Amino acid sequence: MTIVAEGTPANEPAGANRWTRLTRPALGLVLPVTLAAAWEIIVRMGWSTGRLVPPPSVVFTTFVDLARTGDLQRDTLVTLGRVAAGFGFGVVAATIVGAAAGYSPLVRRLLDPTLQALRAIPSIAWVPLFVLWLGIFEASKITLIAVGVFFPVYLGLMGAIQSVDRKLVEVGRAFRLSDTEMVYRILLPAVLPAYIISLRSGLGLGWMFVVAAEFLGASEGLGYLLIDGQQLGKPAEIVAAIVAFAIIGKVTDWLIALAAAPFLRWEDVVRHD
Amino acid sequence: MLVLDRVGKVYPNGVHALSGVSAEVALGEIVAVIGGSGCGKSTLLRAVAGLDPASEGAVLLDGERISAPHEKIGIIFQEPRLLPWLKVADNVGFGLHDRPKDERAQRVAAALKRVGLADKAQVWPRELSGGQAQRASIARALVPRPEVLLLDEPFSALDAFTRGDLQDHLLDLWADAKPTLIVVTHDVEEAIVLADRVMVMRPRPGHIFEEIGVDLPRPRDRQSAAFDFVKRRLLSALDRSLNRAGAEPGEEQKAAAGAALWW
């Protein structure tokens, strides 16, 4: 889901508006649906065995089978729990550090160079160290996810605070706001849109890192399903897990956007595609 | 009474923006400050507002030294500076947050009606035109009933028609409570339409170069000969403040002689 800023379509008639609202997402479906249907036909006609790239019908059956045994639900919940924990820790840490660094130049000069240097390390490179320090179970996985979530949220929040319109801050000063009033009446609302965007990209990275974490010695979770499918030669299971990732990734992102929408109604044009 | 006592400003980077500005402005008086760019007129206004306090001398309001924004002083900026996340009504009531909800709602509604935006109370600032937004920002500054209202080139971003409208509207609003107005502008006509007295400033460092009284009856007719006469006097003073050729002292004397003919 992306936020797209466009000219206000206020002068378009309501009918046309509804029409575009219905057709635009549908337009995006044309390509994947066509490809899937084409592949299904090719396999059905026997032009390909579909052994390495299973056709949609087989993926669907696998999906249903996994759901019937309860494996899918259990793996999804485990993965979701890891992402939630990692995202939670990462966001809390990034919000505290990002707010301090954005607000105080001293804290920024003190912390930012180090954090920027750490950010340059591919986060997967931490894995051996985390495993040594925290063991192979949940703690190392959640830490890895938290590290992945931390940086986009930290950078987004710090940048947003630094780029708050000085002129609006001056309005606050002219009305003699105290420091705390300045924070929650000017800074907080001004920073919110960029913060939400950083949360969403942080969550995206969280989903990326949970896969990496689950590749390393997990016995359950959607990432484990991927490895399991590879080792047992079941491509349909891999694709089913990928589809599950796509669905819950999209849904969780949409939930953040949905929760934030009431606070962002003032933004120039926010349209959710 | 607002007193400027040898107000000066040296910025931390060493720029001497303002030096030895002294003036007394009575309650209810309208003073325009005019001058070329970089003459320190905005610096002066910001010092009076307490946003960038003076580094020399003092600004005194009713004997109280102004070194930070003060509740009796309101300011209107060149841009409306409405907070985009608040509805227009909440923007107008921004300075009243410590008042009871009923009183706030009532005063905001009255102010919005007064500036002709009663029907815009519940829209977002982005939905207003430039003139409407500036009217909302005037309402926001007036709602706390300031004793002194400072305006920093308030209409310079607007088109000529809207500007004229808003100048008249500002005078109309001023008549309600008659606060002191200090208007920084670079528009000669605006200065004469609004002010009882115009201070011409000159740069390096900024100081008051000349003061011209505008003794015209209100409402002022922008087309009248008397208006035109004051305008020429002011333009000539401005020219001299900028050291332009063709503005010899002799010419000013001729103009002064003309004044005797007019009143």
Coordinates of C-alpha atoms in Angstrom, one line a residue:
Chain A
M1 CA 0.0 0.0 0.0
T2 CA 1.4 3.4 -0.9
I3 CA 0.3 6.9 -0.2
V4 CA 0.0 8.8 -3.4
A5 CA -0.4 12.6 -3.5
E6 CA -2.2 13.8 -6.5
G7 CA -4.3 16.8 -7.5
T8 CA -7.6 16.9 -5.7
P9 CA -10.2 15.2 -7.8
A10 CA -12.8 17.4 -6.4
N11 CA -14.0 18.7 -9.7
E12 CA -14.6 15.3 -11.1
P13 CA -18.2 14.1 -11.0
A14 CA -19.0 11.6 -8.3
G15 CA -19.8 8.9 -10.8
A16 CA -16.4 9.1 -12.5
N17 CA -14.8 9.1 -9.1
R18 CA -16.5 5.9 -8.1
W19 CA -15.6 4.4 -11.4
T20 CA -11.9 5.1 -11.1
R21 CA -11.9 3.9 -7.5
L22 CA -13.2 0.5 -8.6
T23 CA -11.2 0.2 -11.8
R24 CA -7.8 1.4 -10.6
P25 CA -7.1 -1.6 -8.2
A26 CA -8.6 -3.9 -10.7
L27 CA -6.1 -2.6 -13.3
G28 CA -3.3 -3.7 -11.1
L29 CA -4.7 -7.2 -11.0
V30 CA -4.7 -7.7 -14.7
L31 CA -1.0 -8.7 -15.0
P32 CA -0.7 -11.2 -12.2
V33 CA -4.1 -12.8 -12.9
T34 CA -3.3 -13.2 -16.6
L35 CA 0.1 -14.7 -15.8
A36 CA -1.4 -17.2 -13.3
A37 CA -4.2 -18.2 -15.6
A38 CA -1.7 -18.7 -18.5
W39 CA 0.5 -20.9 -16.3
E40 CA -2.4 -22.9 -15.2
I41 CA -3.4 -23.5 -18.8
I42 CA 0.1 -24.4 -19.8
V43 CA 0.3 -27.0 -17.1
R44 CA -3.2 -28.4 -17.8
M45 CA -2.4 -28.8 -21.5
G46 CA 0.7 -30.8 -20.5
W47 CA 3.2 -28.4 -22.1
S48 CA 5.0 -28.3 -18.7
T49 CA 4.9 -30.6 -15.8
G50 CA 4.7 -27.7 -13.3
R51 CA 6.9 -29.7 -10.9
L52 CA 9.2 -26.8 -10.1
V53 CA 6.7 -24.0 -10.6
P54 CA 3.4 -25.3 -9.3
P55 CA 0.3 -23.9 -11.0
P56 CA -2.1 -21.8 -8.9
S57 CA -4.6 -24.7 -8.4
V58 CA -1.8 -26.8 -6.7
V59 CA -0.7 -23.9 -4.6
F60 CA -4.3 -23.4 -3.5
T61 CA -4.7 -27.1 -2.6
T62 CA -1.5 -27.0 -0.6
F63 CA -2.6 -23.9 1.1
V64 CA -5.9 -25.6 2.1
D65 CA -4.2 -28.8 3.2
L66 CA -1.8 -26.8 5.4
A67 CA -4.7 -24.9 6.9
R68 CA -6.6 -28.2 7.5
T69 CA -3.8 -29.7 9.5
G70 CA -3.4 -26.5 11.5
D71 CA 0.2 -26.1 10.4
L72 CA -0.5 -22.9 8.5
Q73 CA -2.3 -21.3 11.4
R74 CA 0.4 -22.3 13.9
D75 CA 3.3 -21.1 11.7
T76 CA 1.5 -17.9 10.9
L77 CA 0.9 -17.1 14.6
V78 CA 4.5 -17.9 15.5
T79 CA 5.8 -15.7 12.8
L80 CA 3.3 -12.9 13.6
G81 CA 4.3 -13.1 17.3
R82 CA 8.0 -12.7 16.4
V83 CA 7.3 -9.8 14.1
A84 CA 5.1 -8.2 16.7
A85 CA 7.7 -8.5 19.5
G86 CA 10.6 -7.4 17.3
F87 CA 8.5 -4.5 15.8
G88 CA 7.4 -3.4 19.3
F89 CA 10.9 -3.3 20.7
G90 CA 12.4 -1.8 17.6
V91 CA 9.7 1.0 17.4
V92 CA 10.0 1.8 21.1
A93 CA 13.8 2.1 21.0
A94 CA 13.7 4.0 17.7
T95 CA 11.1 6.4 18.9
I96 CA 12.9 7.3 22.1
V97 CA 16.3 7.6 20.4
G98 CA 14.9 9.3 17.3
A99 CA 12.9 11.8 19.3
A100 CA 15.9 12.7 21.4
A101 CA 18.2 13.0 18.5
G102 CA 15.7 15.1 16.5
Y103 CA 15.0 17.4 19.4
S104 CA 18.5 17.9 20.9
P105 CA 21.5 18.7 18.7
L106 CA 23.7 17.5 21.4
V107 CA 22.2 14.0 21.5
R108 CA 22.3 14.0 17.7
R109 CA 26.0 14.8 17.5
L110 CA 26.6 12.2 20.2
L111 CA 24.6 9.3 18.8
D112 CA 23.9 9.8 15.2
P113 CA 27.4 9.1 13.7
T114 CA 27.6 5.8 15.6
L115 CA 24.1 4.8 14.6
Q116 CA 24.8 5.7 11.0
A117 CA 27.9 3.5 11.1
L118 CA 25.9 0.6 12.5
R119 CA 23.2 1.2 9.9
A120 CA 25.8 0.6 7.2
I121 CA 26.3 -3.0 8.4
P122 CA 23.9 -5.4 6.6
S123 CA 21.7 -6.4 9.5
I124 CA 22.0 -10.1 8.6
A125 CA 25.7 -9.9 9.4
W126 CA 24.6 -9.6 13.1
V127 CA 23.1 -13.0 13.0
P128 CA 26.1 -15.1 14.1
L129 CA 26.8 -12.7 16.9
F130 CA 23.2 -12.6 18.1
V131 CA 23.1 -16.4 18.1
L132 CA 26.3 -16.5 20.1
W133 CA 25.0 -14.0 22.6
L134 CA 21.4 -14.8 22.8
G135 CA 21.2 -18.5 21.8
I136 CA 19.3 -19.9 18.9
F137 CA 15.8 -19.5 20.2
E138 CA 13.4 -16.6 20.3
A139 CA 15.6 -13.9 21.8
S140 CA 18.1 -13.8 18.9
K141 CA 15.3 -13.8 16.3
I142 CA 13.4 -11.0 18.0
T143 CA 16.5 -8.9 18.4
L144 CA 17.4 -9.3 14.7
I145 CA 13.9 -8.1 13.7
A146 CA 14.1 -5.2 16.2
V147 CA 17.4 -4.1 14.7
G148 CA 15.8 -4.2 11.2
V149 CA 12.8 -2.1 12.4
F150 CA 14.9 0.3 14.4
F151 CA 16.7 2.1 11.6
P152 CA 14.0 3.3 9.3
V153 CA 11.9 4.4 12.3
Y154 CA 14.8 6.2 13.9
L155 CA 15.8 8.0 10.7
G156 CA 12.2 8.9 9.8
L157 CA 11.4 10.3 13.1
M158 CA 14.7 12.2 13.6
G159 CA 14.4 13.7 10.1
A160 CA 10.7 14.6 10.6
I161 CA 11.5 16.4 13.8
Q162 CA 14.4 18.3 12.3
S163 CA 12.3 19.4 9.3
V164 CA 9.3 20.7 11.3
D165 CA 8.4 24.1 9.8
R166 CA 10.3 26.6 11.9
K167 CA 7.5 29.1 11.0
L168 CA 4.9 27.0 12.8
V169 CA 7.1 26.6 15.8
E170 CA 7.3 30.4 15.9
V171 CA 3.6 30.6 16.0
G172 CA 3.8 28.4 19.1
R173 CA 6.3 30.7 20.6
A174 CA 4.3 33.8 19.8
F175 CA 1.4 32.2 21.7
R176 CA 3.8 31.4 24.6
L177 CA 3.5 27.7 24.5
S178 CA 5.5 25.9 27.2
D179 CA 8.0 23.2 26.1
T180 CA 5.6 20.4 26.7
E181 CA 2.8 22.2 25.0
M182 CA 5.1 22.9 22.0
V183 CA 5.7 19.1 21.8
Y184 CA 2.1 18.0 21.8
R185 CA 0.5 20.9 20.1
I186 CA 3.0 21.6 17.3
L187 CA 5.8 19.0 17.0
L188 CA 3.7 15.9 17.5
P189 CA 1.0 16.6 14.9
A190 CA 3.7 18.0 12.5
V191 CA 5.8 14.9 12.7
L192 CA 3.0 12.3 12.6
P193 CA 2.7 11.8 8.8
A194 CA 6.4 11.1 8.4
Y195 CA 6.4 8.9 11.5
I196 CA 3.6 6.7 10.2
I197 CA 5.4 6.3 6.9
S198 CA 8.6 5.3 8.8
L199 CA 6.5 2.8 10.9
R200 CA 5.2 1.3 7.7
S201 CA 8.7 0.9 6.2
G202 CA 9.9 -0.4 9.5
L203 CA 7.2 -3.1 9.5
G204 CA 8.2 -4.0 5.9
L205 CA 11.8 -4.6 7.1
G206 CA 10.5 -6.5 10.1
W207 CA 8.8 -9.0 7.7
M208 CA 12.0 -9.2 5.7
F209 CA 14.1 -10.0 8.8
V210 CA 11.7 -12.5 10.2
V211 CA 12.4 -14.7 7.2
A212 CA 16.1 -14.4 7.7
A213 CA 15.7 -15.2 11.4
E214 CA 13.5 -18.2 10.7
F215 CA 16.0 -19.6 8.2
L216 CA 18.3 -20.2 11.1
G217 CA 17.3 -23.1 13.1
A218 CA 13.6 -22.5 13.5
S219 CA 11.3 -25.4 14.0
E220 CA 8.1 -23.5 13.3
G221 CA 7.0 -20.3 11.5
L222 CA 6.4 -19.4 7.9
G223 CA 10.1 -19.1 7.3
Y224 CA 10.5 -22.6 8.5
L225 CA 7.8 -23.7 6.1
L226 CA 9.9 -22.2 3.3
I227 CA 13.0 -24.2 4.4
D228 CA 11.0 -27.3 4.9
G229 CA 9.5 -27.0 1.4
Q230 CA 13.0 -26.6 0.0
Q231 CA 14.5 -29.5 1.8
L232 CA 11.6 -31.9 1.1
G233 CA 11.3 -30.7 -2.5
K234 CA 7.8 -29.3 -2.2
P235 CA 7.7 -26.1 -4.2
A236 CA 4.0 -25.7 -3.7
E237 CA 4.6 -25.4 0.0
I238 CA 7.2 -22.7 -0.6
V239 CA 4.8 -20.7 -2.8
A240 CA 2.0 -21.2 -0.3
A241 CA 4.2 -19.7 2.5
I242 CA 5.2 -16.9 0.2
V243 CA 1.5 -16.1 -0.5
A244 CA 0.8 -16.2 3.3
F245 CA 3.7 -13.7 3.8
A246 CA 2.3 -11.5 1.2
I247 CA -1.2 -11.5 2.7
I248 CA -0.3 -10.9 6.3
G249 CA 2.4 -8.4 5.3
K250 CA -0.2 -6.4 3.4
V251 CA -2.9 -6.7 6.1
T252 CA -0.6 -5.5 8.9
D253 CA 0.6 -2.6 6.8
W254 CA -3.0 -1.8 6.0
L255 CA -3.9 -1.9 9.7
I256 CA -1.2 0.7 10.5
A257 CA -2.5 2.9 7.7
L258 CA -6.1 2.4 8.9
A259 CA -5.2 3.2 12.5
A260 CA -3.4 6.4 11.5
A261 CA -5.9 7.6 9.0
P262 CA -8.1 9.6 11.4
F263 CA -5.1 11.6 12.5
L264 CA -3.9 12.4 9.0
R265 CA -7.2 13.6 7.5
W266 CA -5.8 17.1 7.3
E267 CA -3.0 16.2 4.9
D268 CA -3.3 17.8 1.5
V269 CA -4.4 14.8 -0.4
V270 CA -3.9 11.3 1.1
R271 CA -5.3 8.6 -1.0
H272 CA -4.8 4.9 -0.3
D273 CA -4.4 2.8 -3.4
Chain B
M1 CA 2.0 53.0 25.8
L2 CA 4.7 51.2 23.9
V3 CA 8.1 52.7 24.3
L4 CA 11.2 51.8 22.2
D5 CA 14.3 53.0 24.1
R6 CA 17.4 53.1 21.9
V7 CA 16.6 49.6 20.6
G8 CA 19.5 47.9 18.8
K9 CA 20.1 44.4 17.6
V10 CA 23.4 42.7 16.8
Y11 CA 23.0 39.1 15.6
P12 CA 25.3 36.4 16.9
N13 CA 27.0 36.4 13.5
G14 CA 28.1 40.0 14.0
V15 CA 25.5 41.7 11.7
H16 CA 24.4 45.0 13.1
A17 CA 20.8 45.0 12.1
L18 CA 19.4 47.7 14.2
S19 CA 20.7 50.7 16.2
G20 CA 19.3 53.3 18.4
V21 CA 15.7 53.1 17.5
S22 CA 13.6 55.2 19.9
A23 CA 9.9 55.9 19.6
E24 CA 6.8 56.2 21.7
V25 CA 3.5 54.7 20.4
A26 CA 0.3 55.6 22.2
L27 CA -2.4 53.0 22.8
G28 CA -4.7 52.8 19.8
E29 CA -2.2 54.5 17.5
I30 CA -1.5 52.9 14.1
V31 CA 2.2 53.2 13.0
A32 CA 3.6 52.0 9.8
V33 CA 7.3 51.1 9.4
I34 CA 8.5 51.3 5.9
G35 CA 11.9 51.0 4.2
G36 CA 13.9 49.2 1.6
S37 CA 14.9 45.6 2.1
G38 CA 17.5 44.9 4.8
C39 CA 16.7 48.2 6.6
G40 CA 15.9 46.3 9.8
K41 CA 12.1 46.8 9.9
S42 CA 11.3 43.1 10.4
T43 CA 14.1 42.9 13.0
L44 CA 12.5 45.8 14.8
L45 CA 9.1 44.1 14.7
R46 CA 10.5 40.8 16.0
A47 CA 12.2 42.6 18.8
V48 CA 8.9 44.3 19.8
A49 CA 7.2 40.9 19.6
G50 CA 9.8 39.4 21.9
L51 CA 10.6 36.7 19.3
D52 CA 14.2 38.0 18.8
P53 CA 14.7 40.3 21.8
A54 CA 16.7 43.5 21.4
S55 CA 20.4 43.2 22.2
E56 CA 20.7 46.9 23.1
G57 CA 18.2 49.2 24.7
A58 CA 14.8 48.1 25.7
V59 CA 11.2 47.6 24.5
L60 CA 8.7 48.6 27.2
L61 CA 5.0 48.0 27.2
D62 CA 3.2 49.8 29.9
G63 CA 6.6 50.0 31.7
E64 CA 7.2 46.3 31.4
R65 CA 10.3 45.2 29.6
I66 CA 9.6 42.8 26.7
S67 CA 12.2 40.1 26.3
A68 CA 9.9 37.2 25.3
P69 CA 6.5 36.9 23.7
H70 CA 3.9 38.6 25.8
E71 CA 0.2 38.0 26.2
K72 CA -0.7 41.6 25.4
I73 CA 1.2 41.5 22.1
G74 CA -0.2 39.6 19.1
I75 CA 1.6 39.1 15.8
I76 CA 0.5 38.5 12.2
F77 CA 3.1 37.2 9.8
Q78 CA 3.5 37.6 6.1
E79 CA 2.2 34.1 5.6
P80 CA -1.0 33.0 7.4
R81 CA 0.9 30.2 9.2
L82 CA -2.3 28.4 10.1
L83 CA -1.6 25.0 11.6
P84 CA -2.6 22.5 8.9
W85 CA -3.8 19.8 11.3
L86 CA -6.4 22.1 13.0
K87 CA -9.7 23.1 11.6
V88 CA -10.1 26.8 10.9
A89 CA -12.1 27.3 14.1
D90 CA -9.4 25.5 16.2
N91 CA -6.7 27.6 14.6
V92 CA -8.6 30.8 15.5
G93 CA -9.0 29.6 19.0
F94 CA -5.3 28.5 19.3
G95 CA -4.4 31.2 21.8
L96 CA -7.4 30.5 24.0
H97 CA -6.7 26.9 25.0
D98 CA -6.5 27.8 28.7
R99 CA -10.1 29.3 28.7
P100 CA -13.2 27.3 29.4
K101 CA -14.6 25.5 26.3
D102 CA -17.8 27.5 26.1
E103 CA -16.1 30.9 26.3
R104 CA -13.6 29.7 23.7
A105 CA -16.3 28.5 21.3
Q106 CA -18.2 31.7 21.7
R107 CA -15.3 34.0 21.1
V108 CA -14.0 32.0 18.1
A109 CA -17.5 32.0 16.5
A110 CA -17.7 35.8 17.0
A111 CA -14.3 36.3 15.6
L112 CA -14.9 34.1 12.6
K113 CA -18.2 35.9 11.9
R114 CA -16.4 39.2 12.2
V115 CA -13.8 38.3 9.5
G116 CA -16.5 36.8 7.3
L117 CA -15.5 33.1 7.7
A118 CA -18.4 31.8 9.8
D119 CA -19.1 29.2 7.1
K120 CA -15.5 28.1 7.1
A121 CA -15.2 27.1 10.8
Q122 CA -15.0 23.4 10.2
V123 CA -12.9 23.2 7.1
W124 CA -9.1 22.6 6.9
P125 CA -6.8 25.5 6.3
R126 CA -5.7 24.1 2.9
E127 CA -9.2 24.6 1.7
L128 CA -9.0 28.4 2.2
S129 CA -7.9 30.9 -0.4
G130 CA -4.9 33.1 0.3
G131 CA -7.1 36.0 1.4
Q132 CA -9.3 33.8 3.6
A133 CA -6.3 32.2 5.2
Q134 CA -4.9 35.6 6.1
R135 CA -8.2 36.7 7.5
A136 CA -8.3 33.6 9.7
S137 CA -4.8 34.4 10.9
I138 CA -5.9 38.0 11.7
A139 CA -8.8 36.5 13.7
R140 CA -6.4 34.2 15.5
A141 CA -4.3 37.2 16.5
L142 CA -7.2 39.3 17.6
V143 CA -9.2 36.7 19.6
P144 CA -6.9 36.9 22.7
R145 CA -7.6 40.7 22.6
P146 CA -4.0 42.0 22.4
E147 CA -3.1 45.5 23.4
V148 CA -0.5 45.7 20.6
L149 CA -0.9 44.0 17.3
L150 CA 2.2 43.6 15.1
L151 CA 1.9 42.9 11.4
D152 CA 4.9 41.9 9.3
E153 CA 4.1 42.7 5.7
P154 CA 0.7 41.0 6.2
F155 CA -0.8 41.5 2.8
S156 CA 2.3 41.4 0.6
A157 CA 1.6 37.9 -0.7
L158 CA -1.9 38.8 -1.8
D159 CA -3.2 40.1 -5.1
A160 CA -4.0 43.9 -5.3
F161 CA -7.7 43.5 -5.0
T162 CA -7.6 41.2 -2.0
R163 CA -4.9 43.4 -0.5
G164 CA -7.1 46.6 -0.7
D165 CA -10.1 44.6 0.8
L166 CA -8.1 43.4 3.7
Q167 CA -6.6 46.8 4.5
D168 CA -10.1 48.2 4.8
H169 CA -11.2 45.1 6.7
L170 CA -8.2 45.4 9.1
L171 CA -9.2 49.0 9.9
D172 CA -12.7 47.9 10.5
L173 CA -11.6 45.3 12.9
W174 CA -9.2 47.7 14.6
A175 CA -12.1 50.0 15.3
D176 CA -13.7 47.3 17.5
A177 CA -11.2 47.4 20.4
K178 CA -8.6 49.9 19.1
P179 CA -5.4 48.1 19.9
T180 CA -2.1 49.7 18.9
L181 CA -1.1 48.5 15.4
I182 CA 2.4 48.4 14.1
V183 CA 2.5 47.5 10.5
V184 CA 5.8 46.7 8.7
T185 CA 5.3 47.2 5.0
H186 CA 7.1 48.0 1.8
D187 CA 4.0 49.3 0.2
V188 CA 3.7 53.1 0.3
E189 CA -0.1 53.1 -0.3
E190 CA -0.7 50.5 2.4
A191 CA 1.3 52.7 4.9
I192 CA -0.8 55.7 4.1
V193 CA -4.1 54.0 4.1
L194 CA -3.5 52.4 7.5
A195 CA -1.2 54.6 9.5
D196 CA -1.4 57.7 11.7
R197 CA 2.3 58.0 11.4
V198 CA 4.9 56.4 9.1
M199 CA 8.4 55.7 10.1
V200 CA 10.9 55.5 7.3
M201 CA 13.9 53.3 8.1
R202 CA 17.3 53.3 6.6
P203 CA 19.8 50.4 6.7
R204 CA 23.4 49.8 7.9
P205 CA 22.6 49.7 10.7
G206 CA 18.8 50.0 10.7
H207 CA 17.5 53.2 12.2
I208 CA 14.6 55.6 11.9
F209 CA 15.5 58.0 9.1
E210 CA 12.3 60.1 9.1
E211 CA 8.9 60.2 10.5
I212 CA 5.9 61.4 8.6
G213 CA 2.5 62.1 10.1
V214 CA -0.5 61.1 8.0
D215 CA -3.2 63.6 9.0
L216 CA -5.9 62.5 6.7
P217 CA -9.5 61.8 7.7
R218 CA -10.7 58.2 7.8
P219 CA -11.9 56.3 5.8
R220 CA -9.1 57.4 3.4
D221 CA -9.7 57.9 -0.2
R222 CA -6.8 56.4 -2.1
Q223 CA -7.7 58.6 -5.1
S224 CA -7.8 61.9 -3.4
A225 CA -5.3 64.7 -4.0
A226 CA -4.4 64.9 -0.4
F227 CA -3.6 61.2 -0.3
D228 CA -1.5 61.6 -3.4
F229 CA 0.4 64.4 -1.8
V230 CA 1.3 62.4 1.3
K231 CA 2.3 59.6 -1.0
R232 CA 4.7 61.9 -2.8
R233 CA 6.2 63.1 0.4
L234 CA 6.7 59.6 1.6
L235 CA 8.2 58.4 -1.7
S236 CA 10.6 61.3 -1.6
A237 CA 11.6 60.5 2.0
L238 CA 12.1 56.8 0.9
D239 CA 14.2 57.9 -2.0
R240 CA 16.4 60.0 0.3
S241 CA 16.6 57.1 2.7
L242 CA 18.1 55.1 -0.2
N243 CA 20.4 57.9 -1.2
R244 CA 18.9 58.1 -4.7
A245 CA 19.7 60.9 -7.0
G246 CA 16.9 63.3 -8.0
A247 CA 15.7 63.6 -4.4
E248 CA 17.6 66.8 -3.3
P249 CA 16.6 68.5 -0.1
G250 CA 15.3 71.4 -2.1
E251 CA 12.6 69.2 -3.6
E252 CA 11.4 68.3 -0.1
Q253 CA 11.1 71.9 0.8
K254 CA 9.0 72.5 -2.3
A255 CA 6.8 69.7 -1.1
A256 CA 6.6 71.2 2.3
A257 CA 5.6 74.4 0.8
G258 CA 2.9 72.6 -1.1
A259 CA 1.7 71.1 2.2
A260 CA 1.0 74.7 3.4
L261 CA -1.3 75.1 0.4
W262 CA -3.2 71.9 1.2
W263 CA -4.1 72.6 4.8

